[in-house]
mmCIF file of C-alpha atoms in Angstrom:
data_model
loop_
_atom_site.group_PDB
_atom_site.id
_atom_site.type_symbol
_atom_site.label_atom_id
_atom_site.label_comp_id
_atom_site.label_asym_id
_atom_site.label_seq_id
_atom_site.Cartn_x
_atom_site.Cartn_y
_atom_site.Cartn_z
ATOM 1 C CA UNK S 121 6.309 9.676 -2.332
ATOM 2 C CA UNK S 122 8.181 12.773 -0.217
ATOM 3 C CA UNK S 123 9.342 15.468 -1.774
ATOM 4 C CA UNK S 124 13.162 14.007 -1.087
ATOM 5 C CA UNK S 125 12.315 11.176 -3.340
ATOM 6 C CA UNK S 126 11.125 13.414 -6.093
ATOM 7 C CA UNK S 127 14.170 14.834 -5.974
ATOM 8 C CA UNK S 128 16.151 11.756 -5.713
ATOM 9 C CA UNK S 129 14.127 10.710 -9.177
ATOM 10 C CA UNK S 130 14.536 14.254 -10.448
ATOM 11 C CA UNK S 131 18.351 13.376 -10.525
ATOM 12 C CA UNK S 132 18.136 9.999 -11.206
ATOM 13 C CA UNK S 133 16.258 11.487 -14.532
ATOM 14 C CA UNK S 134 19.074 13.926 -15.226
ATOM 15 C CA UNK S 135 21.928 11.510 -15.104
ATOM 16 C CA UNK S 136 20.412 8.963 -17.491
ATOM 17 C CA UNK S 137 19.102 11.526 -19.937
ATOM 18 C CA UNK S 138 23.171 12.524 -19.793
ATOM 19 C CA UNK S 139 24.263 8.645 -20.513
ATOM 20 C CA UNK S 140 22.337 7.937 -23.247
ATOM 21 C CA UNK S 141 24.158 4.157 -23.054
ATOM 22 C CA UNK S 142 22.229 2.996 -19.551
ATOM 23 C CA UNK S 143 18.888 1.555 -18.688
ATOM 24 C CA UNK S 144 17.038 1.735 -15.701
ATOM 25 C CA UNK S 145 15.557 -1.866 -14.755
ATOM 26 C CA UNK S 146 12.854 -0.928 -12.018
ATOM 27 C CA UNK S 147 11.835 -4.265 -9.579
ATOM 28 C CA UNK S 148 8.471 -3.502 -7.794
ATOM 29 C CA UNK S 149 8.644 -4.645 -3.806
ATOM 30 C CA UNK S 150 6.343 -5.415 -0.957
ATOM 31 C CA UNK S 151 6.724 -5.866 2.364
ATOM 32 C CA UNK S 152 4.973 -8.827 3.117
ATOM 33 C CA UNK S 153 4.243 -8.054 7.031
ATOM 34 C CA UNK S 154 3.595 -4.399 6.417
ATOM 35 C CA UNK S 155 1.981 -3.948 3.461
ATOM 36 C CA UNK S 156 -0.836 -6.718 4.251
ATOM 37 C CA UNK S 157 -1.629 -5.040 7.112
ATOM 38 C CA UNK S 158 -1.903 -1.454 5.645
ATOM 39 C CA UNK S 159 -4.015 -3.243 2.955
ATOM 40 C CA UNK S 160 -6.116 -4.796 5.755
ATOM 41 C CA UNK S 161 -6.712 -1.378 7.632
ATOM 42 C CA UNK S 162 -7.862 -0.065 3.508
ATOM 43 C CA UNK S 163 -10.022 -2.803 2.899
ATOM 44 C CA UNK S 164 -11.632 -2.452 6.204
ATOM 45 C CA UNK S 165 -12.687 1.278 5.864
ATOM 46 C CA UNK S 166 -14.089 0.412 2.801
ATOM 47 C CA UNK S 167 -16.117 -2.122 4.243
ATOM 48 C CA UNK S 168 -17.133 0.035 6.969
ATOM 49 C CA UNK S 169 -18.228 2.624 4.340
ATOM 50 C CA UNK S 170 -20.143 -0.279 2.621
ATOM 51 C CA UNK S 171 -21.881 -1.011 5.492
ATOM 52 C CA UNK S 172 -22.938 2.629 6.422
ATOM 53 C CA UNK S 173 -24.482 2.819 3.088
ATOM 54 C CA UNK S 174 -22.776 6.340 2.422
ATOM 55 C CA UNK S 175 -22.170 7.276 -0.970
ATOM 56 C CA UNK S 176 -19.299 7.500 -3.335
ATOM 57 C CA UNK S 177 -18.166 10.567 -3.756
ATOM 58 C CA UNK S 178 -17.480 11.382 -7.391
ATOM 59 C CA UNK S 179 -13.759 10.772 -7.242
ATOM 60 C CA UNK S 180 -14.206 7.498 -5.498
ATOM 61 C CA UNK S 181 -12.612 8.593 -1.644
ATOM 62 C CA UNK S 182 -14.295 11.803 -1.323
ATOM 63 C CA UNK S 183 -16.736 10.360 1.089
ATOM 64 C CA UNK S 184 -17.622 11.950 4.381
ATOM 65 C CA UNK S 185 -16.131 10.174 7.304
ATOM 66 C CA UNK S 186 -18.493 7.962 9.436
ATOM 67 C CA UNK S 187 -19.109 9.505 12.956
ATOM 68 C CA UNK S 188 -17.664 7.287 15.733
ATOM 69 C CA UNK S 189 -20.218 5.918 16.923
ATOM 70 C CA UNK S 190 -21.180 4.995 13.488
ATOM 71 C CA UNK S 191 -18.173 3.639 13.479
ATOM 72 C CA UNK S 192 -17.729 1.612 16.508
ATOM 73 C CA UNK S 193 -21.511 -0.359 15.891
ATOM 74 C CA UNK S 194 -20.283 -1.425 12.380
ATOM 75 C CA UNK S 195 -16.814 -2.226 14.094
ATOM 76 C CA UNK S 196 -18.855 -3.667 16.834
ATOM 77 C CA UNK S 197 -20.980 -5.920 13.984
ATOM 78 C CA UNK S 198 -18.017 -7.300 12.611
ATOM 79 C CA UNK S 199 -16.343 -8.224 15.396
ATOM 80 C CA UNK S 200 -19.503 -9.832 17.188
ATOM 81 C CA UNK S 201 -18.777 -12.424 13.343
ATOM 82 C CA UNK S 202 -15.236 -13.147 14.693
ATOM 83 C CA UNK S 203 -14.556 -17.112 15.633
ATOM 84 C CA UNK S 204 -13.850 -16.096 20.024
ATOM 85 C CA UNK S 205 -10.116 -15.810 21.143
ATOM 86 C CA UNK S 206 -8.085 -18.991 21.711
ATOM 87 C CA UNK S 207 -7.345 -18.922 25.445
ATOM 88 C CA UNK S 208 -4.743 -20.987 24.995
ATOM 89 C CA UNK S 209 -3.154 -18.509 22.240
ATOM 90 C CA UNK S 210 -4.144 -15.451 23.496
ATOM 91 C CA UNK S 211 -3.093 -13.830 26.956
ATOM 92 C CA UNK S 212 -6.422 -13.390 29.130
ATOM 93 C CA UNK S 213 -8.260 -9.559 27.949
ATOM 94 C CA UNK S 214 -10.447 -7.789 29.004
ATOM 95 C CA UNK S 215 -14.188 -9.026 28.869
ATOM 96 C CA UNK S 216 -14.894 -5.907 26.276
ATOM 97 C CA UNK S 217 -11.781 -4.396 24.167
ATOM 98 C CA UNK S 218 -11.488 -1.185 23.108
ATOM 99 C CA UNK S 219 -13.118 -0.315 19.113
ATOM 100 C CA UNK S 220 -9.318 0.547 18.120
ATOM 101 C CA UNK S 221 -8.555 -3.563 19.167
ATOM 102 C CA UNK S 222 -11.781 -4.407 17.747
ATOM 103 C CA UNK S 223 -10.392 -3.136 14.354
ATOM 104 C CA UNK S 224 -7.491 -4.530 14.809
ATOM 105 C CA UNK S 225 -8.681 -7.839 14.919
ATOM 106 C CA UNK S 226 -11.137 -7.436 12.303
ATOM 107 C CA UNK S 227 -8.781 -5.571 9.964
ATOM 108 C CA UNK S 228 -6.176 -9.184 10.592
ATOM 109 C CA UNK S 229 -8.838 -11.424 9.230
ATOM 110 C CA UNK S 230 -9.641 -9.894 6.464
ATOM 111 C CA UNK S 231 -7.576 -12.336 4.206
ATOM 112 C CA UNK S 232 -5.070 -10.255 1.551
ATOM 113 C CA UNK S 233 -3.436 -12.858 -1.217
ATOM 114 C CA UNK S 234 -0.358 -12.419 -2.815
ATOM 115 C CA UNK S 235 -1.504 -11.474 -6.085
ATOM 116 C CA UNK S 236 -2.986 -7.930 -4.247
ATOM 117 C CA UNK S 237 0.857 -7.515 -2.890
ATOM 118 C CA UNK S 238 2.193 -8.204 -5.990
ATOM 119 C CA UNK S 239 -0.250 -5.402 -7.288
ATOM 120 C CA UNK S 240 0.659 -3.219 -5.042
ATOM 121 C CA UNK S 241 4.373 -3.751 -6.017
ATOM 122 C CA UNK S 242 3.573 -3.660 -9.883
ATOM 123 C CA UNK S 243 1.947 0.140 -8.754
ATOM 124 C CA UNK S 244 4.847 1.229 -6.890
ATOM 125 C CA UNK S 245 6.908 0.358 -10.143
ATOM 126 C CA UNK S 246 4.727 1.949 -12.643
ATOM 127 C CA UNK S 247 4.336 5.095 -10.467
ATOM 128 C CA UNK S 248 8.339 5.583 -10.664
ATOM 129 C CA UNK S 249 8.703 4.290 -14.237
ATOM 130 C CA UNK S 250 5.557 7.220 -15.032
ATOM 131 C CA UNK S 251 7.822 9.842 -13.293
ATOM 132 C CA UNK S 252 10.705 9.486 -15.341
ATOM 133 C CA UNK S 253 8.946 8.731 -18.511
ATOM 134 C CA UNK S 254 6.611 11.862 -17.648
ATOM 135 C CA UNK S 255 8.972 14.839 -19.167
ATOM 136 C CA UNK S 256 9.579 13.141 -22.051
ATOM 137 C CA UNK S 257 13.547 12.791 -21.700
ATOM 138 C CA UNK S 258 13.638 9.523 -21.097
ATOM 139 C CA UNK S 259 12.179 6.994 -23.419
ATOM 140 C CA UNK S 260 10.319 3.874 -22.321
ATOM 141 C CA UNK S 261 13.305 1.670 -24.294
ATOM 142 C CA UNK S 262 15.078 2.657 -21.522
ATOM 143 C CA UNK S 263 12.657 2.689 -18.182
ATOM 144 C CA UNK S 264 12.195 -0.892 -17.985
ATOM 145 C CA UNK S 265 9.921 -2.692 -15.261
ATOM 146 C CA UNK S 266 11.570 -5.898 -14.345
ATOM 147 C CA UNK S 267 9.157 -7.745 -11.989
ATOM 148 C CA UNK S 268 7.780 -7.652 -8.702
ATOM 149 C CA UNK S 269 9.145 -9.343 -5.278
ATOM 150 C CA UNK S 270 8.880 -9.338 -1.829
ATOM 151 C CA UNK S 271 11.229 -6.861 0.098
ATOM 152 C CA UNK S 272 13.031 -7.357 2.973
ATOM 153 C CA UNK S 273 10.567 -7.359 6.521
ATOM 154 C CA UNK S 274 11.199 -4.778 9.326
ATOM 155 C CA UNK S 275 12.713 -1.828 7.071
ATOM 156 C CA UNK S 276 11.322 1.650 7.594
ATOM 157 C CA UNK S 277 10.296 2.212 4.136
ATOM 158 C CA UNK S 278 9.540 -0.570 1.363
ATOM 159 C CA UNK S 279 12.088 -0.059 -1.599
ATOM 160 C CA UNK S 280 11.743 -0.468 -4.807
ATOM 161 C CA UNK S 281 14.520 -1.660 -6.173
ATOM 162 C CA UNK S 282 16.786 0.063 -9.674
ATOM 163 C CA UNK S 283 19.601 -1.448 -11.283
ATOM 164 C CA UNK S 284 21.577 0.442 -14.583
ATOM 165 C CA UNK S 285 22.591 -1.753 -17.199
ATOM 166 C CA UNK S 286 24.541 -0.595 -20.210
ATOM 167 C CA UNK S 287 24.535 -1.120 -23.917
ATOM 168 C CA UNK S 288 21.508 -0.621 -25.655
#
């Protein structure tokens, strides 16, 4: 979250703690298209990391960052596991691509199911609901989480979505 929508919350928290009468209903969202493939480029680092045999660090992500070339063979190891390209799908490419469209085609088939977007989603809803509910102001009564869904594709930002309803 930026600092604008902290302060966008920050407000939103002010204005309900004022109208005691409303409820916040708070909709989790996904964007299908992005958010699989920014979960895709996640679970692939943590593969890599697998691979490399490095260490957790004690938080989890505190982990030292593979050196490139350690890097590109694991990148390189994966790939080499990839069904070939379709030529008849595919425009013709250069006998060896680059490690950056290695990844890429190693991060897309790494399969993501719905259930991990609709986590995702649930997270982005409980991470706002926390916020509001976090100074005490607000009670839980009225921070509701509605559901999860997916958001429209192509937007520059996935939004969750809030509604108010009235009468408590």
């Amino acid at each position: 979250m930026t600092d604008e929508d902290l302060k966008k919350l920050e407000v939103l928290e002010t204005a309900l703690d004022e109208r005691t009468g409303l409820r916040l209903d708070i909709k989790g969202t996904f964007d299908p298209t992005v958010d699989r493939a920014a979960i895709q480029v996640i679970k692939l680092r943590e593969q890599l990391f697998e691979m490399s045999g490095k260490p957790r660090g004690a938080a989890g992500s505190d982990r030292d960052p593979l050196s490139p070339k350690e890097e590109q063979r694991l990148v390189e190891k994966l790939y080499a596991k990839l069904p070939p390209h379709d030529p008849a799908t595919t425009p013709a490419a250069s006998a060896q691509p680059s490690v950056e469209e290695m990844k890429q085609r190693v991060a897309a088939a790494i399969p993501i199911s719905d259930a991990e977007l609709e986590a995702l989603a649930r997270q982005r809803a409980e991470a706002i609901r926390t916020l509001l509910l976090e100074s005490g102001r607000l009670t839980e009564e009225r921070v509701v989480l509605t559901g999860v869904g997916a958001a429209e594709s192509g937007q520059e930002k996935v939004r969750t979505q809030l509604s108010l309803s009235a009468g408590l």
